[in-house]
Short mmCIF file of C-alpha atoms and ligand atoms in Angstrom, two decimals:
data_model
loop_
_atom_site.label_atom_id
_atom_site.label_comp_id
_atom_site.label_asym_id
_atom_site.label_seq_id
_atom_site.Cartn_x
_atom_site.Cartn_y
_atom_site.Cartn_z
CA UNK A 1 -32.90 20.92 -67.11
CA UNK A 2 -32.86 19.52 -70.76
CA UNK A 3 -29.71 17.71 -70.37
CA UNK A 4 -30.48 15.51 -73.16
CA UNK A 5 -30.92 18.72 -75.56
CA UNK A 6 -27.61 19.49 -75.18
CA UNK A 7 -26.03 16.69 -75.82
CA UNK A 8 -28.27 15.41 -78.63
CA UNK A 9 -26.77 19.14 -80.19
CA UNK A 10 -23.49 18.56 -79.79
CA UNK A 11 -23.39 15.47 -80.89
CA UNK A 12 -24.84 16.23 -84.45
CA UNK A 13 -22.83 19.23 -84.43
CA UNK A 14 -19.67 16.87 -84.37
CA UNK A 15 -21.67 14.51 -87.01
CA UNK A 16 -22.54 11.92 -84.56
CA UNK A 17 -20.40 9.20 -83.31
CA UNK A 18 -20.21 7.44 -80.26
CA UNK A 19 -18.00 9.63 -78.45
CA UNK A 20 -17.58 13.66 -78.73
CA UNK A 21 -13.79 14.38 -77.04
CA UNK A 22 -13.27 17.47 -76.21
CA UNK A 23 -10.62 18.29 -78.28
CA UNK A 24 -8.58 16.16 -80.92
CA UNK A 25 -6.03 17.44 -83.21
CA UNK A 26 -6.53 17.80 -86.42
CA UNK A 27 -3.47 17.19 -89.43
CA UNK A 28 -4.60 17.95 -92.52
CA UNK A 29 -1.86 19.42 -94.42
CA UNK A 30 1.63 18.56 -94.51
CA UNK A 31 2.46 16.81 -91.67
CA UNK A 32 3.59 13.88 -92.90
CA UNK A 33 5.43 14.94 -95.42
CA UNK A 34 7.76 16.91 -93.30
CA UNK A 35 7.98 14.42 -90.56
CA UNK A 36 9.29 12.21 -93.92
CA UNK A 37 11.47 14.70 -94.52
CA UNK A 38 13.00 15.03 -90.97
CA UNK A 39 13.51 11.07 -91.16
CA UNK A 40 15.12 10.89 -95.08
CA UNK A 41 17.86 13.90 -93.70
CA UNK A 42 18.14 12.09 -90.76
CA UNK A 43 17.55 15.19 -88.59
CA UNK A 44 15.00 14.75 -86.12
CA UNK A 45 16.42 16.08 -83.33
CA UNK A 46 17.38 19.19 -81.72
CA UNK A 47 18.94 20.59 -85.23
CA UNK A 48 17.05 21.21 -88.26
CA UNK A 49 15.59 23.36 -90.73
CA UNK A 50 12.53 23.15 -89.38
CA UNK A 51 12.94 24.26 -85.74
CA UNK A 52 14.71 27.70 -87.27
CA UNK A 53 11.44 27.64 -89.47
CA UNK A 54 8.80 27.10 -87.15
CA UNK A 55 10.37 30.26 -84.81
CA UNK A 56 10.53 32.54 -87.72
CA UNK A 57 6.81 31.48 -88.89
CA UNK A 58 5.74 31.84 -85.48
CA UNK A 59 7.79 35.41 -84.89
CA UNK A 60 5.69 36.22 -88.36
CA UNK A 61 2.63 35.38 -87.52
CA UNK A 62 1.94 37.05 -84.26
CA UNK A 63 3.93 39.71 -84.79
CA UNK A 64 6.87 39.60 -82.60
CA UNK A 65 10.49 39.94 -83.31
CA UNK A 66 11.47 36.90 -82.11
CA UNK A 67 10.28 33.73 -80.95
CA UNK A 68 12.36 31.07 -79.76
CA UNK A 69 10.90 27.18 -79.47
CA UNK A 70 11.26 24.82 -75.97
CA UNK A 71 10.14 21.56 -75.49
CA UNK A 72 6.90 22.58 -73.34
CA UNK A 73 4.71 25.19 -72.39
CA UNK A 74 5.39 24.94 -69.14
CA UNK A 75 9.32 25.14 -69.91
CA UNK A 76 8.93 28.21 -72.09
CA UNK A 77 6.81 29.31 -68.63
CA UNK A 78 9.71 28.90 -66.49
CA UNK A 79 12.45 30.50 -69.00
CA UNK A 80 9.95 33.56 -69.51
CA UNK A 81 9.70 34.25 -66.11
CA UNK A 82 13.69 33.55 -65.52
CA UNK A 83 14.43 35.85 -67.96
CA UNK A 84 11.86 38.48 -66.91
CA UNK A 85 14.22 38.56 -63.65
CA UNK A 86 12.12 36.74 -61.19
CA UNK A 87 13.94 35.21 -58.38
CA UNK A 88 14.09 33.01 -55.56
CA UNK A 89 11.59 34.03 -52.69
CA UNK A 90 10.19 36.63 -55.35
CA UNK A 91 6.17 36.99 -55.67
CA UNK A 92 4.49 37.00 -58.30
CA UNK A 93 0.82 38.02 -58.93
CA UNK A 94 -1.22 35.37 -60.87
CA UNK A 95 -4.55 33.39 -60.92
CA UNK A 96 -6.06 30.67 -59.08
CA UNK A 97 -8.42 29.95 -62.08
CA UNK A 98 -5.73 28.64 -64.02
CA UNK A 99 -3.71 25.60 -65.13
CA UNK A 100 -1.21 23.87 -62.79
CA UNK A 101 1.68 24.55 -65.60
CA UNK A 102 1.57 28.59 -64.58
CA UNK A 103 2.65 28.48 -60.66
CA UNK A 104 4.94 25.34 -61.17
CA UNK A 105 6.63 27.13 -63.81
CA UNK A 106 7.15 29.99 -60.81
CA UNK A 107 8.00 27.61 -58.23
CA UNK A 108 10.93 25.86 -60.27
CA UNK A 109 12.76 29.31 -59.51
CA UNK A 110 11.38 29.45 -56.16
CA UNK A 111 8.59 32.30 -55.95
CA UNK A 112 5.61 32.32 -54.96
CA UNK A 113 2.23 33.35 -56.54
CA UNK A 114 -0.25 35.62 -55.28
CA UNK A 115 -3.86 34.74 -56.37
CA UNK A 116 -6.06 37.54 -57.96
CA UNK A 117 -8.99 37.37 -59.39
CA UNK A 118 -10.53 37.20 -62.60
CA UNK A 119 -13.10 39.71 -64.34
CA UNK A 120 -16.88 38.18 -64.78
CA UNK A 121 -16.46 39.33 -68.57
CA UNK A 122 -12.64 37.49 -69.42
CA UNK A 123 -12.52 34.95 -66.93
CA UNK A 124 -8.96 35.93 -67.08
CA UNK A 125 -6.45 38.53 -64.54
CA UNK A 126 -8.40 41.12 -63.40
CA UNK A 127 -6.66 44.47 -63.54
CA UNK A 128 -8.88 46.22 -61.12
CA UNK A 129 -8.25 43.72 -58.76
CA UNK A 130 -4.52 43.70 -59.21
CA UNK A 131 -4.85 47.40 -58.82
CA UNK A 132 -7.06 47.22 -55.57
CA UNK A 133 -4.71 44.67 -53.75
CA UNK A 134 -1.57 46.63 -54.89
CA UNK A 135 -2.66 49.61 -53.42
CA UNK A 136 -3.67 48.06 -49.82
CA UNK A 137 -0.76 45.55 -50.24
CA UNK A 138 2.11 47.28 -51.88
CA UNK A 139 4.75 49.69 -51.72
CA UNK A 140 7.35 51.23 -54.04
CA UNK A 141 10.76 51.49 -52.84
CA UNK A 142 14.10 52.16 -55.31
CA UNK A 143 11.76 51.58 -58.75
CA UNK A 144 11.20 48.13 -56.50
CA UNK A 145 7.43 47.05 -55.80
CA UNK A 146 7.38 45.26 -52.27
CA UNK A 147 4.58 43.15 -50.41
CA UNK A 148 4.36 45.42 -47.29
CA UNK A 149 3.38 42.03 -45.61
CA UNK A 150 5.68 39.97 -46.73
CA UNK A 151 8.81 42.45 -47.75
CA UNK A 152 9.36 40.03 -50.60
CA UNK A 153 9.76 41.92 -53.97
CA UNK A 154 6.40 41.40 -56.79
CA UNK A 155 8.45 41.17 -59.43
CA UNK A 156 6.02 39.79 -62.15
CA UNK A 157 2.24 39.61 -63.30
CA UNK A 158 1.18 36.62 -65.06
CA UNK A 159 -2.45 36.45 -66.82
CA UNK A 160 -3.64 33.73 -68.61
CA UNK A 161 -5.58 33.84 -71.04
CA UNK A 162 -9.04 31.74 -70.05
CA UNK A 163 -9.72 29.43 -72.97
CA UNK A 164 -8.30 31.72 -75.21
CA UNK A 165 -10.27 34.88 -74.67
CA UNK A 166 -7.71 37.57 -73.36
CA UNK A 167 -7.47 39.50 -70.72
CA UNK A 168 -8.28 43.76 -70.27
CA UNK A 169 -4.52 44.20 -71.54
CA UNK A 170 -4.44 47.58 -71.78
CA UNK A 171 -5.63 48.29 -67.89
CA UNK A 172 -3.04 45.63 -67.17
CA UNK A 173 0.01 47.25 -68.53
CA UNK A 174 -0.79 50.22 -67.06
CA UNK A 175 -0.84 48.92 -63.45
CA UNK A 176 1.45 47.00 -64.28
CA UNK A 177 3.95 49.67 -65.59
CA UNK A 178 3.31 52.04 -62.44
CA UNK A 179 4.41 48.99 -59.75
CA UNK A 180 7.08 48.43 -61.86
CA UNK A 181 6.02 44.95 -62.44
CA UNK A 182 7.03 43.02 -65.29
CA UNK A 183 4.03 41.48 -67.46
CA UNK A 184 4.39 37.57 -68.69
CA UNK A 185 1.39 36.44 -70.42
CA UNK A 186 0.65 33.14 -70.42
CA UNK A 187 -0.41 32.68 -73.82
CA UNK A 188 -0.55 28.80 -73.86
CA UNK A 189 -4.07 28.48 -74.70
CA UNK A 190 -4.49 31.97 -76.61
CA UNK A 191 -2.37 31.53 -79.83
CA UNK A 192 -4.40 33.47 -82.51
CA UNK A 193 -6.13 35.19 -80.31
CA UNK A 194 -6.04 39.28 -80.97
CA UNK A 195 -6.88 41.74 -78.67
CA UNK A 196 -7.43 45.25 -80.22
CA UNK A 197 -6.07 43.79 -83.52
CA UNK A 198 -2.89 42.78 -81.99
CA UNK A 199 -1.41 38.85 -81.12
CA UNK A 200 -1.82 38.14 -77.12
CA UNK A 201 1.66 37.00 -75.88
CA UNK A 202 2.97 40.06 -77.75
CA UNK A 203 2.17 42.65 -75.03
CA UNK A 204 4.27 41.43 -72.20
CA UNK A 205 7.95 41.65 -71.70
CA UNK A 206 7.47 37.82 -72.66
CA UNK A 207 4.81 35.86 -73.72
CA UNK A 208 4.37 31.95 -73.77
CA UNK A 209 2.90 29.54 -76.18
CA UNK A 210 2.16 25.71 -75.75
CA UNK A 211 1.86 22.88 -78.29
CA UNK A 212 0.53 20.11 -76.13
CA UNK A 213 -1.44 17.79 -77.92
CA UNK A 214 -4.98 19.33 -76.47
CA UNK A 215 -3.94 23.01 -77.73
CA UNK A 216 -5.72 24.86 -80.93
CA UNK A 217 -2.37 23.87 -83.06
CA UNK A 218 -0.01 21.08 -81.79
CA UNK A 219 3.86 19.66 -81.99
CA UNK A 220 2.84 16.26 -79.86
CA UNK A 221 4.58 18.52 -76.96
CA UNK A 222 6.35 22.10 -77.17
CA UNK A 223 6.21 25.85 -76.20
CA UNK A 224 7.09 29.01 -77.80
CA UNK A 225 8.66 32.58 -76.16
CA UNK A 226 7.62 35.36 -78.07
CA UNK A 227 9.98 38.65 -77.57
CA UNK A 228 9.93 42.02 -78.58
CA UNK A 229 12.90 42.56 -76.98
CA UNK A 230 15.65 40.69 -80.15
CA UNK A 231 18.54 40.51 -77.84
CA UNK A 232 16.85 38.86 -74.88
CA UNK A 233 15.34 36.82 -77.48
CA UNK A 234 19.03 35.60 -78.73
CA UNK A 235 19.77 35.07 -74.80
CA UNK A 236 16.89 32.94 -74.13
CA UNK A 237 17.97 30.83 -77.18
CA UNK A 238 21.38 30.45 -75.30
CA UNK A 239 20.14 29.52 -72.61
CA UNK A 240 18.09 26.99 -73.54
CA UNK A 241 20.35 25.33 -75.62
CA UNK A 242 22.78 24.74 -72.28
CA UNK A 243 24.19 27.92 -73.11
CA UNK A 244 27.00 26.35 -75.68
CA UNK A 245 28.92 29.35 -76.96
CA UNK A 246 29.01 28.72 -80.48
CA UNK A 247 32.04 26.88 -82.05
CA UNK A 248 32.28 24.28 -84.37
CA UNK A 249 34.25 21.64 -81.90
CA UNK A 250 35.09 23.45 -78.35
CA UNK A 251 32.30 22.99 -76.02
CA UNK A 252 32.36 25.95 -73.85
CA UNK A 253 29.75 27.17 -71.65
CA UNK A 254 29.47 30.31 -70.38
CA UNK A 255 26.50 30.15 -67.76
CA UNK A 256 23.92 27.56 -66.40
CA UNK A 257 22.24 26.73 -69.42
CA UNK A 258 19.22 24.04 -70.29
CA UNK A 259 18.06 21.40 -72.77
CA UNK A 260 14.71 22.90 -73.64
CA UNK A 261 15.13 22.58 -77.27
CA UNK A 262 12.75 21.59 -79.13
CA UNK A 263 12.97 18.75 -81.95
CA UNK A 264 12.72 19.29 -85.44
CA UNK A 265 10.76 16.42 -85.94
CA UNK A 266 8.41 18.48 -83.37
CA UNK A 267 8.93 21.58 -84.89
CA UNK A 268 8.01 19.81 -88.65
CA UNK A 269 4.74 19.19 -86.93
CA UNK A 270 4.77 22.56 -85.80
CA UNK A 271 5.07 24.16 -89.43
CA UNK A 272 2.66 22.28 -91.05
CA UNK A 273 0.10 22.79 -87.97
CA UNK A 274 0.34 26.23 -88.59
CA UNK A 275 0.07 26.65 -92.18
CA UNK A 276 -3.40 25.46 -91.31
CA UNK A 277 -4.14 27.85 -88.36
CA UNK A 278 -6.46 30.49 -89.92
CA UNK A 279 -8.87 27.72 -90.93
CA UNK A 280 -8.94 25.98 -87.68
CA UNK A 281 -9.26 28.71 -85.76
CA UNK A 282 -12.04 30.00 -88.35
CA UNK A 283 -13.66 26.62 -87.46
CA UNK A 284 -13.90 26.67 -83.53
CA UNK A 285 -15.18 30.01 -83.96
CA UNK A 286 -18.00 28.74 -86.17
CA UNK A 287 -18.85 26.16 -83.61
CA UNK A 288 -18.39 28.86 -80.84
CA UNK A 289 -20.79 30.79 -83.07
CA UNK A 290 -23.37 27.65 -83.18
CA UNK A 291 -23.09 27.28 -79.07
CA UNK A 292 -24.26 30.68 -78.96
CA UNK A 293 -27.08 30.69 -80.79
CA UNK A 294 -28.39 27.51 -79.03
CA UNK A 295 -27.90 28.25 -75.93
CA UNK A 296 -29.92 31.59 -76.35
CA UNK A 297 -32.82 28.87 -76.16
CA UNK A 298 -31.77 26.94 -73.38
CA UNK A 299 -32.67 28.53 -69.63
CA UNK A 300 -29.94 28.65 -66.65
CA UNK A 301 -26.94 28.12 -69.24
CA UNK A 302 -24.87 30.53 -70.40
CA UNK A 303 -22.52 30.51 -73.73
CA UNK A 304 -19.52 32.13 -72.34
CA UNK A 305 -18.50 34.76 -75.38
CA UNK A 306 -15.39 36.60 -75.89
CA UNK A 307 -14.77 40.02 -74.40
CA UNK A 308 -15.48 43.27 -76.81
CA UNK A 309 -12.38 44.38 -78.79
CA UNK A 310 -11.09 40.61 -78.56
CA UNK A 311 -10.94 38.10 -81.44
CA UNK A 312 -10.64 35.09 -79.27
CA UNK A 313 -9.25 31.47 -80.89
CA UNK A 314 -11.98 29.98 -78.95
CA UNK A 315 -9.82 26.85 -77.94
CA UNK A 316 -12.27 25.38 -75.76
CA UNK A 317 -15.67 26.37 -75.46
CA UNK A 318 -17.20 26.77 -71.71
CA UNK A 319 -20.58 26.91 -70.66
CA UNK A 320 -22.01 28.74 -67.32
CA UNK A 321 -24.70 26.79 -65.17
CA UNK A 322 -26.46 29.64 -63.35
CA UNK A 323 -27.17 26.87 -60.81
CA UNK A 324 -23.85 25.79 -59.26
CA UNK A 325 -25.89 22.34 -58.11
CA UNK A 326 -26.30 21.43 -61.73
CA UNK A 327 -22.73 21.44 -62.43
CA UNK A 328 -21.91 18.15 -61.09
CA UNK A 329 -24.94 16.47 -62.57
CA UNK A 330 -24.26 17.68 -66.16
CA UNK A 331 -20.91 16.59 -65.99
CA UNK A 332 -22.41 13.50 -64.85
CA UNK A 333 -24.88 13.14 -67.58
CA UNK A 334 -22.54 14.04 -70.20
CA UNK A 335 -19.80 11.73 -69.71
CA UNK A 336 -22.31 8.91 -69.36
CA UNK A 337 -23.30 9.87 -72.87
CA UNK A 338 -20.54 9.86 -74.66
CA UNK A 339 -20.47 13.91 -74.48
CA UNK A 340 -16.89 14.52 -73.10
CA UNK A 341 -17.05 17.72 -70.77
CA UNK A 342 -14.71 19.18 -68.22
CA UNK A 343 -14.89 21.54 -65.26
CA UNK A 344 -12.43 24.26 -64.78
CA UNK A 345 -9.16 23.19 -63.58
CA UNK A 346 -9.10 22.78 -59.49
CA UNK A 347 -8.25 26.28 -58.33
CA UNK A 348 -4.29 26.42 -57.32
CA UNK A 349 -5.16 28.04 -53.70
CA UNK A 350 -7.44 24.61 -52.93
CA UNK A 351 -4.03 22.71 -53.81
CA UNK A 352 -1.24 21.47 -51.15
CA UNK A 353 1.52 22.99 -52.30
CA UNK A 354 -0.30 26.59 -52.78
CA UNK A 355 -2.77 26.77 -50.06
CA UNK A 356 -1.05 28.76 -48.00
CA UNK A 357 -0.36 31.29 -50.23
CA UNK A 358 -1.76 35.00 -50.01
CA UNK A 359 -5.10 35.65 -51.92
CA UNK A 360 -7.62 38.31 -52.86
CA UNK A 361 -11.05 36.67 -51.63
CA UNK A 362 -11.14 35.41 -55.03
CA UNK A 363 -14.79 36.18 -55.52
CA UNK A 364 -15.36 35.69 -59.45
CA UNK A 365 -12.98 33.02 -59.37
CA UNK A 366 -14.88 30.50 -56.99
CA UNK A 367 -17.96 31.93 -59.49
CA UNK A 368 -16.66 30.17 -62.01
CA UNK A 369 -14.73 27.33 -60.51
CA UNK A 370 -18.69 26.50 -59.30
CA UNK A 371 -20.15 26.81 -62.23
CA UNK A 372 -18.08 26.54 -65.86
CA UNK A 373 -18.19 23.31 -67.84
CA UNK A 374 -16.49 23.35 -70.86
CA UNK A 375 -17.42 21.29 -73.53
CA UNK A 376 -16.18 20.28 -77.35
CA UNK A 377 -14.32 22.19 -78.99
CA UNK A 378 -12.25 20.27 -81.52
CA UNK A 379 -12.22 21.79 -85.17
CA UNK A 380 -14.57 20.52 -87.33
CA UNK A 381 -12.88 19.29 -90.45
CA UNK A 382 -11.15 16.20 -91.95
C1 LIG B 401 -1.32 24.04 -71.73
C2 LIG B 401 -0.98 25.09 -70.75
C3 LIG B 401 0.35 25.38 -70.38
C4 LIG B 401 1.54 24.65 -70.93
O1 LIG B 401 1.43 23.32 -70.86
P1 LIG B 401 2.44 22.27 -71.58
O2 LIG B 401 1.65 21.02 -71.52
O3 LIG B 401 3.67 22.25 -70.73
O4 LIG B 401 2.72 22.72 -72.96
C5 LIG B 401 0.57 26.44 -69.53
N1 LIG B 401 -0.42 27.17 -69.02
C6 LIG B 401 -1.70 26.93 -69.34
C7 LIG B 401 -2.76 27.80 -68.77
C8 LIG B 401 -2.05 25.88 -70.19
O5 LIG B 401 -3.32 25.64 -70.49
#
């Protein structure tokens, strides 16, 4: 194998340098002018003209009605699926090829997920699976699905969307929609991405954005809901703002409520990030572009592209090893040469806390968690 190939490309495809991370943000615009600003008006924290801006700039640019910020990804996760009605000792149907953010956020309300596998061409939910265990698994009762195994209620489907490229949607819904399951997309890594012309995290009763550091646009930390549902929109911002029934000097509460409000020094971050997203994104799909047309040349890898009638952000790049023995030695080779490359995240059903849980076979999935490397993928401009 021509290790050295690919990381002689890479690195000259990142100009050089010692070390290639995998991905760095980039702030190239107005950041620090409206982190200035936050500090000269003295408000930088969870009030601010900038944390109303960055939800209606985000609402705007995927297309939703409303979005509403939180502090993480994995916050906005676990209010999504809250307010999407899952319960305690609820099931939900999700992947094992995944990051560990998606079934924690499930198990703070205490459900469990059900592993299903991923489709060879998305690396994301499979709907055919979801179909084919529902129908061996499941059973309707009162507009109710329930695991006939179990007799816990599915109450939610959560696909993620692999590296940004998103899932068959429109298979999804439908199943989906006849189980009388309610769709949360886990968005965190997909934010730009369209499929069929149209944002992913806007298909879903709810979908959820992150702004980690490693993520195509960043706040330091944060997530985003996306709703088009307005008025559950305006209750998730209650809730997350300890539910404070507006007043200006009574605090009254009228339910539960939590602090997962966002910053506005976060959220200045936020709006300047994404004044810039069209070129990023434009960038990692240039170098996605480049990956593709080398690796046409090299034997036993494959580029992995995005699916047809997707636009995919093309957060991080991943690369297949035909031969799952050479996975371990690339990464290997790589990080010894200042190439920084990943494998796909452990899978969550090889985990303590969600090895017991109930699982397809998970064929594609253990494909991939064999095989997929992924490797830079920062944007490429100064
Ligand atoms: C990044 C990420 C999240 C959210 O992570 P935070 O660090 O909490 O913002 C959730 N799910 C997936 C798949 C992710 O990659």
């Amino acid at each position: 194998m021509e290790f050295k190939k690919i990381t002689d490309f890479i690195r000259d495809l990142f100009d050089g340098g010692d070390f290639i991370p995998l991905s760095v943000p980039v702030f190239a615009g107005n950041e620090k002018k409206y982190l200035n600003e936050c500090i000269d008006t003295t408000f930088v924290s969870s009030v601010g003209k900038f944390v109303d801006r960055f939800e209606d700039d985000i609402a705007k640019y995927t297309g939703s009605k409303r979005a509403v910020v939180c502090v993480s990804g994995t916050n906005a996760l676990h209010m999504s699926l809250m307010l999407a009605g899952v319960e305690r000792s609820d099931e939900v149907l999700t992947q094992a090829l995944t990051f560990i953010a998606t079934c924690n956020a499930l198990s703070y309300i205490g459900a469990e997920p059900i592993f299903i596998d991923v489709d060879r061409d998305t690396m994301g939910l499979s709907p055919t699976a979801v179909r084919e265990w529902l129908e061996m698994n499941a059973e309707i009762k009162g507009n109710q699905c329930f695991n006939k195994n179990t007799h816990r209620r599915i109450k939610a489907c959560v696909p993620m969307h692999t590296f940004g490229h998103p899932v068959h949607l429109d298979e999804l819904i439908e199943v989906c929609n006849e189980y009388h399951i309610k769709l949360v997309e886990d968005a965190a890594e997909s934010i730009g991405s369209l499929y069929k012309g149209k944002h992913t995290g806007t298909f879903g009763k709810i979908g959820a954005l992150s702004f980690n550091g490693n993520k195509t646009i960043t706040t330091g930390g944060g997530g985003m809901m996306l709703f088009n549902d307005e008025e559950l929109g305006a209750y998730a911002k209650h809730i997350t703002t300890q539910a404070k029934i507006p007043h200006r000097w009574e605090f009254r509460h009228d339910h539960i409520g939590y602090n997962y409000r966002m910053p506005n020094i976060n959220a200045a971050l936020g709006c300047a990030q994404l004044e810039n997203i069209d070129t990023y994104i434009e960038s990692k799909r240039q170098t996605a572009e480049a990956y593709k047309e080398f690796f046409k040349n090299v034997p036993d890898v494959e580029f992995f592209s995005e699916p047809t009638d997707c636009r995919s952000n093309y957060w991080l790049n991943a690369i297949i090893l035909k031969d799952k023995d050479m996975q371990q030695d690339f990464l290997q080779f790589s990080n010894d040469n200042g190439v920084m490359t990943r494998p796909i995240w452990e899978l969550m059903n090889r985990l303590p806390m969600f090895e017991h849980c109930q699982n397809d076979g998970l064929e594609n999935t253990i494909y991939f968690a064999d095989r997929v490397v992924n490797i830079p993928s920062s944007v490429r401009i100064k």
